[in-house]
PDB file of C-alpha atoms in Angstrom:
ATOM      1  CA  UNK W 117      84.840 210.289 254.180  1.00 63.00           C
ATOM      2  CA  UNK W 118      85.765 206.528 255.010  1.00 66.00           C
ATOM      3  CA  UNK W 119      85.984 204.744 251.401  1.00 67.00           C
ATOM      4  CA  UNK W 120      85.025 200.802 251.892  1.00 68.00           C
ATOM      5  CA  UNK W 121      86.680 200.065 248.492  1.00 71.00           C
ATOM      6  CA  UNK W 122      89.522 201.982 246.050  1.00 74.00           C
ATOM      7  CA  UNK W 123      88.451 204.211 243.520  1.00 79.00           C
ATOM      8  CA  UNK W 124      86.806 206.512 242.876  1.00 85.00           C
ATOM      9  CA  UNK W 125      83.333 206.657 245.658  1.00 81.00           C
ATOM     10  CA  UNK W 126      79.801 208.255 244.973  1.00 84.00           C
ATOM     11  CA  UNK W 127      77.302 208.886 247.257  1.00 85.00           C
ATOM     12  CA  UNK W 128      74.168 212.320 248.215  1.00 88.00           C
ATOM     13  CA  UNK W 129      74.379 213.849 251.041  1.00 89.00           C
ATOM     14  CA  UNK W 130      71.001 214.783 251.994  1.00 92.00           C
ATOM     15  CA  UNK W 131      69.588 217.717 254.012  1.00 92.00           C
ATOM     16  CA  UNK W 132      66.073 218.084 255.752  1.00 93.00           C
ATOM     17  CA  UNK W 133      65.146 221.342 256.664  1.00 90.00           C
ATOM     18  CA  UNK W 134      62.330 223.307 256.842  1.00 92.00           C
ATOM     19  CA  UNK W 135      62.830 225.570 254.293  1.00 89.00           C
ATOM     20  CA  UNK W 136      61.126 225.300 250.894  1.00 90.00           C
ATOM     21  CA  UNK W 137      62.469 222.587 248.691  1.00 87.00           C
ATOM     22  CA  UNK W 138      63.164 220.899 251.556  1.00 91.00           C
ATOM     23  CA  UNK W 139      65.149 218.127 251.397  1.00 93.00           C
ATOM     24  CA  UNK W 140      68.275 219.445 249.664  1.00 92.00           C
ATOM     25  CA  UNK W 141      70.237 217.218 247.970  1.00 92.00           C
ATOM     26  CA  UNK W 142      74.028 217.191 247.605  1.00 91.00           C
ATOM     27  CA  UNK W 143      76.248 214.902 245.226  1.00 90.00           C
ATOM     28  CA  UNK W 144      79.146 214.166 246.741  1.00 87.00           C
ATOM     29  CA  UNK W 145      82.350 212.263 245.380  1.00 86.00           C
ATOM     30  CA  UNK W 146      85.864 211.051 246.999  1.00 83.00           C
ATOM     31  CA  UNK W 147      88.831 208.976 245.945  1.00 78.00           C
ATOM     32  CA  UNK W 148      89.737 205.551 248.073  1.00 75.00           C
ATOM     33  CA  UNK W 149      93.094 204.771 248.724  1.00 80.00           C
ATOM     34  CA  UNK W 150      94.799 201.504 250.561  1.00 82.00           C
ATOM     35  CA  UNK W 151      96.527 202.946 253.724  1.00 89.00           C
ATOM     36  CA  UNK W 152      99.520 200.813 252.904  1.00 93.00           C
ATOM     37  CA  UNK W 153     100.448 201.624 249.583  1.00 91.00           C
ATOM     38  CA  UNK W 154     103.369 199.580 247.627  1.00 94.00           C
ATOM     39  CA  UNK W 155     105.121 201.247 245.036  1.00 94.00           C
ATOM     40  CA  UNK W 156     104.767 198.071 242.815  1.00 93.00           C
ATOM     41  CA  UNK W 157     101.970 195.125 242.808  1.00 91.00           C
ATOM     42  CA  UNK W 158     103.966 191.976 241.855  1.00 94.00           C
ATOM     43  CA  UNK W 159     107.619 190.837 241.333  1.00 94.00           C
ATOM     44  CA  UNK W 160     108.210 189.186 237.916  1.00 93.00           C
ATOM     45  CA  UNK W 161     111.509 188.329 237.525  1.00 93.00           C
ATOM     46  CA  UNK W 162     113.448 186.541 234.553  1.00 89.00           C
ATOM     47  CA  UNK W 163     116.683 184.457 233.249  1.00 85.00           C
ATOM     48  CA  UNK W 164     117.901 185.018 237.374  1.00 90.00           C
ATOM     49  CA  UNK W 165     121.327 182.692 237.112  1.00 89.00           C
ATOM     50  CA  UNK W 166     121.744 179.766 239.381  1.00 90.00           C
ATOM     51  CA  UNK W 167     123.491 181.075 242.723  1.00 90.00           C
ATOM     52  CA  UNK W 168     122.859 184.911 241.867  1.00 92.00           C
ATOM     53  CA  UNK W 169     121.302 187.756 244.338  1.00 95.00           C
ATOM     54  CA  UNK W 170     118.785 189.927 243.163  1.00 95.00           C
ATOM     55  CA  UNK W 171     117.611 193.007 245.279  1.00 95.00           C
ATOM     56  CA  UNK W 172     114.694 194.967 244.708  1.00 95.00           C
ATOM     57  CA  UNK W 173     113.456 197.960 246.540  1.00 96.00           C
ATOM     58  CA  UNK W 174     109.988 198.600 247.482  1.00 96.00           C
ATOM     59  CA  UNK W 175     108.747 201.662 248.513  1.00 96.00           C
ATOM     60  CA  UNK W 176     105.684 201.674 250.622  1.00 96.00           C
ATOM     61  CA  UNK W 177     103.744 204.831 251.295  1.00 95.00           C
ATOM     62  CA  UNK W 178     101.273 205.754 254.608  1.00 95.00           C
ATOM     63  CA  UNK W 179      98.129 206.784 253.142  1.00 92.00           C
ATOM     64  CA  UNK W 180      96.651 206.897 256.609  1.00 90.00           C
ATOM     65  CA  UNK W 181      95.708 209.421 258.881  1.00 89.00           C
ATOM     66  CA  UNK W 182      97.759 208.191 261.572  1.00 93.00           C
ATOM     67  CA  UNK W 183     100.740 206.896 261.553  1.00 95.00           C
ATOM     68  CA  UNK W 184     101.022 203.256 261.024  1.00 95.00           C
ATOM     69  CA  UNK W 185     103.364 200.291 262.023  1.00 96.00           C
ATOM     70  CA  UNK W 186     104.112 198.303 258.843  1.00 96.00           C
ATOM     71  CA  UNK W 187     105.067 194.859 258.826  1.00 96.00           C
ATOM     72  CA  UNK W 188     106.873 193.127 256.307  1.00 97.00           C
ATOM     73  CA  UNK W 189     106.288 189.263 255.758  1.00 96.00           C
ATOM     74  CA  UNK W 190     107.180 186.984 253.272  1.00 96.00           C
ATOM     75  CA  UNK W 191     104.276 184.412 253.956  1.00 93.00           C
ATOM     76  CA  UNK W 192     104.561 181.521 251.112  1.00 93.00           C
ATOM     77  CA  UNK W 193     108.254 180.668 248.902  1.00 91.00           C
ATOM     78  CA  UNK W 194     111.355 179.903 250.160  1.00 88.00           C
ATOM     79  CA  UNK W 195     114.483 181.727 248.460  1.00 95.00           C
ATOM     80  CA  UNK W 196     112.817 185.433 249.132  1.00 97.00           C
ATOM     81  CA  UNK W 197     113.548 187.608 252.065  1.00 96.00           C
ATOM     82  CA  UNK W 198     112.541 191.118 252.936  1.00 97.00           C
ATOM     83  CA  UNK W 199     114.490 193.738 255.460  1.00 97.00           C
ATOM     84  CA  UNK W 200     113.393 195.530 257.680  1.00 97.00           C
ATOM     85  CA  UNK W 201     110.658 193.288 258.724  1.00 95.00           C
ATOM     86  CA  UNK W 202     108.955 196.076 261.463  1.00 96.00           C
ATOM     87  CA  UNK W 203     108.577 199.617 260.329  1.00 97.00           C
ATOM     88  CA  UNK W 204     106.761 202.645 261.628  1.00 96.00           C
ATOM     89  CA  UNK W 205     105.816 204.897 258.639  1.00 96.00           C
ATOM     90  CA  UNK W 206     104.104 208.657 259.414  1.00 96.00           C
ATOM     91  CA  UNK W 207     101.157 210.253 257.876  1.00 95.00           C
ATOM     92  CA  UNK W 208     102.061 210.352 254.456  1.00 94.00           C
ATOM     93  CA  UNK W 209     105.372 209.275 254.502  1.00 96.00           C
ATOM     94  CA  UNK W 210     107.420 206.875 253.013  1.00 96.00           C
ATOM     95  CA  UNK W 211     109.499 203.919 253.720  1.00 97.00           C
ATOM     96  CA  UNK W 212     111.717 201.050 251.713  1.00 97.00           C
ATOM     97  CA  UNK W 213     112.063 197.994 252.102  1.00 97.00           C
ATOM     98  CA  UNK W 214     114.268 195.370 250.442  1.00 97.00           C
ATOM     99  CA  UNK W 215     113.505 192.067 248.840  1.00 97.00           C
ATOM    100  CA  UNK W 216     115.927 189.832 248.230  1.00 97.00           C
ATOM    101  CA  UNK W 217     115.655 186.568 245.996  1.00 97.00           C
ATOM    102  CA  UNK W 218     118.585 184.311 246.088  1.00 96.00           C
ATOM    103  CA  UNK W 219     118.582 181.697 243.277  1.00 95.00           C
ATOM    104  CA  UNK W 220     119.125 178.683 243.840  1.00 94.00           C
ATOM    105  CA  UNK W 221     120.684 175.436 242.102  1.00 91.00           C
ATOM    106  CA  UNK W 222     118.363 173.955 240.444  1.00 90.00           C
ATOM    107  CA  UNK W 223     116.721 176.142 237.525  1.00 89.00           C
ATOM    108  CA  UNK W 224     112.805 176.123 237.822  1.00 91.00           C
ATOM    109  CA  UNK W 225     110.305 178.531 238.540  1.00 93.00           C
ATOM    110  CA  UNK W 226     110.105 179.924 241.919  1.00 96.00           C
ATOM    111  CA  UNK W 227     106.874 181.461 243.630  1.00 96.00           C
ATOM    112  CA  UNK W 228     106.670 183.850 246.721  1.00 96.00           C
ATOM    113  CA  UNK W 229     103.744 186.273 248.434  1.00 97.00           C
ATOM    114  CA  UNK W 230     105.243 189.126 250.392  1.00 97.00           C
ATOM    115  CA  UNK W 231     102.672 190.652 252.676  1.00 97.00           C
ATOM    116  CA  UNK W 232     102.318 194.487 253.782  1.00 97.00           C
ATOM    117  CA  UNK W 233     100.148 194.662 256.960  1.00 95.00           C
ATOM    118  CA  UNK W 234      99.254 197.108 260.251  1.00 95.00           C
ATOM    119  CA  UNK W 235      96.499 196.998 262.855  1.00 92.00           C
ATOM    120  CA  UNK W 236      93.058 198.114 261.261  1.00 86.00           C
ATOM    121  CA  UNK W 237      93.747 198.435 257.489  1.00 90.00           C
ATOM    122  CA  UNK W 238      93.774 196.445 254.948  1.00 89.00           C
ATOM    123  CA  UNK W 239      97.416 194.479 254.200  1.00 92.00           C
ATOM    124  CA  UNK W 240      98.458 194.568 250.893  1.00 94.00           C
ATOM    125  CA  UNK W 241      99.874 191.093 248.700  1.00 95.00           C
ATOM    126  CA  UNK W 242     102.233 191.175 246.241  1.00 95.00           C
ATOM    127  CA  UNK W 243     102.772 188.141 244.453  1.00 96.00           C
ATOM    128  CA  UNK W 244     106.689 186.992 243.292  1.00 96.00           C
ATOM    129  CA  UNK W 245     108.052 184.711 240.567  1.00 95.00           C
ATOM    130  CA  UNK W 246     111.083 184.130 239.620  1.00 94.00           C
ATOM    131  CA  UNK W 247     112.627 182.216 236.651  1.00 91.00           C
ATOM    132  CA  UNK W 248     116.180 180.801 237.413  1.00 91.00           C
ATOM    133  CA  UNK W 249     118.637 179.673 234.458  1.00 86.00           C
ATOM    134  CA  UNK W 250     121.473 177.855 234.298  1.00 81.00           C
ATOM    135  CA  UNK W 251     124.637 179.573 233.901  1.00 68.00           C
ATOM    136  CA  UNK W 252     125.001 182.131 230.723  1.00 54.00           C
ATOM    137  CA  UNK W 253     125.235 180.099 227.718  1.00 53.00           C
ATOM    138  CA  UNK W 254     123.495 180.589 224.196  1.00 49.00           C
ATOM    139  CA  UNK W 255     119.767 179.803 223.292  1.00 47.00           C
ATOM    140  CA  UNK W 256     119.193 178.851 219.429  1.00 46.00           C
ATOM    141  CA  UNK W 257     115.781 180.483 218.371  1.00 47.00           C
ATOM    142  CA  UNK W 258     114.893 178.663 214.813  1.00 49.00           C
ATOM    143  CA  UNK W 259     113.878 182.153 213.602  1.00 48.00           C
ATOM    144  CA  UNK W 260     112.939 181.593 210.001  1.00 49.00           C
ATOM    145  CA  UNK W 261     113.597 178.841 206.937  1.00 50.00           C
ATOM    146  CA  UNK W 262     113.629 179.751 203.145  1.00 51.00           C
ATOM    147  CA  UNK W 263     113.695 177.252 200.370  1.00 51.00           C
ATOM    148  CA  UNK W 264     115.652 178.982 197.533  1.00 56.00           C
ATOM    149  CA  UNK W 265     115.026 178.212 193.936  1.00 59.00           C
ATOM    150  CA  UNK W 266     118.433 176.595 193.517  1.00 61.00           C
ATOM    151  CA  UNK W 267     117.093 173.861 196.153  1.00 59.00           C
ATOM    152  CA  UNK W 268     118.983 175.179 198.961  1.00 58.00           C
ATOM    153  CA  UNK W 269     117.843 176.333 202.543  1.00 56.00           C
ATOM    154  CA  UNK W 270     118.286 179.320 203.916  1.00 55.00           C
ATOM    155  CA  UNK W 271     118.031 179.576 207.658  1.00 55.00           C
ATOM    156  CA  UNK W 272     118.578 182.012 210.752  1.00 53.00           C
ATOM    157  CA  UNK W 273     119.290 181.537 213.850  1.00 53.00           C
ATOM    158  CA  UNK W 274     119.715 183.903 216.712  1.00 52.00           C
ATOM    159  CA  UNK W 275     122.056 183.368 219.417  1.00 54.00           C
ATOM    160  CA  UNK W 276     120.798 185.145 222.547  1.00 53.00           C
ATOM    161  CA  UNK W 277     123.241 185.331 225.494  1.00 56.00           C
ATOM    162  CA  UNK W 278     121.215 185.414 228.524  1.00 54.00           C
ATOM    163  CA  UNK W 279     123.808 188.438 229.622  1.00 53.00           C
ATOM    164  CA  UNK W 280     124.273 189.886 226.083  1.00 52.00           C
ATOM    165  CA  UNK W 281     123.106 191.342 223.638  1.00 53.00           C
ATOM    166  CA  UNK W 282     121.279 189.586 220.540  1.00 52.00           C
ATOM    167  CA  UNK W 283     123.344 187.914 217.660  1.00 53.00           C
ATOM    168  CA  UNK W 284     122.153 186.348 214.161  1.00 54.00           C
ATOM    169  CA  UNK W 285     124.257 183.980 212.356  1.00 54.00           C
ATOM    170  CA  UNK W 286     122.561 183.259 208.584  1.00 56.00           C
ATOM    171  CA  UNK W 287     123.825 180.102 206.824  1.00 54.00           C
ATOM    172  CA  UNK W 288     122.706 178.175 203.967  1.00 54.00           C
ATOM    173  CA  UNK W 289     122.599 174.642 203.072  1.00 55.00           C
ATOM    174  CA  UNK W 290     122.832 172.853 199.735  1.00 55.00           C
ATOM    175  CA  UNK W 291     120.416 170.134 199.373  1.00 53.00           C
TER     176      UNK W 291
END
């Protein structure tokens, strides 16, 4: 069985003979796999602080039938770096890998690809973002405005610390 695509594969496996009823025909059914198998498929990452480190660990599996020797490659984005680069991974074994995204100064979004490849399978993509903030502060969220009857406003706001946990603070206004 040598899948083409992942999934779940179909296929009859048909035998002539010269019996009666002859040919005999067989359904037959397999599961594809990538050889090089990532324990996640993309890097999403959020509020990262200007200057800050941020390490994430990716397992990648051998799905092969031979071992395999697995290289690591960040091929687009600057700021992103994976160790070890070069590794050789047995027959349904298991190796990590670390990917590092260093923020830098100037908050933006930041884009990366890292790529998972060996000689005669198929490399594997994973696609990486990263949002950098400034430094911790507070965000005002207009959450909600209510006109009273007495002409007043009432209004929330919630102050979410990009470290903390959420606050509200309620006031009201007389118009």
């Amino acid at each position: 069985f040598t899948p083409t695509a992942t999934g779940l594969q179909t296929g009859n496996l048909t035998i002539t003979h010269n019996a009666s009823g002859s040919p005999t025909v067989y359904s037959i059914q397999g599961t594809g796999v990538h050889a090089i198998d990532p324990n996640i498929n993309a890097v999403n990452l959020v509020n990262i602080i200007i200057g800050s480190t941020t390490n994430i660990p990716i397992t990648v599996t051998n799905n092969a039938t031979t071992s395999l020797l697995v290289n690591a490659n960040i091929t687009t984005g600057t700021n992103w770096s994976v160790t070890p680069d070069t590794v050789t991974i047995p027959v349904g074994g298991s190796s990590i890998f670390n990917l590092t995204f260093i923020a830098p100064a100037i908050p933006n979004n930041y884009t990366g690809t890292l790529v998972f490849s060996s000689a005669s399978v198929l490399s594997r993509t994973i696609q990486l973002s990263a949002i950098v903030v400034s430094e911790a502060g507070l965000i005002f969220e207009k959450d909600s405005v209510n006109r009273l009857e007495d002409n007043s406003y009432m209004d929330v706001l919630q102050l979410k610390s990009l470290t903390d946990s959420l606050h509200a603070l309620q006031f009201r206004l007389q118009v």
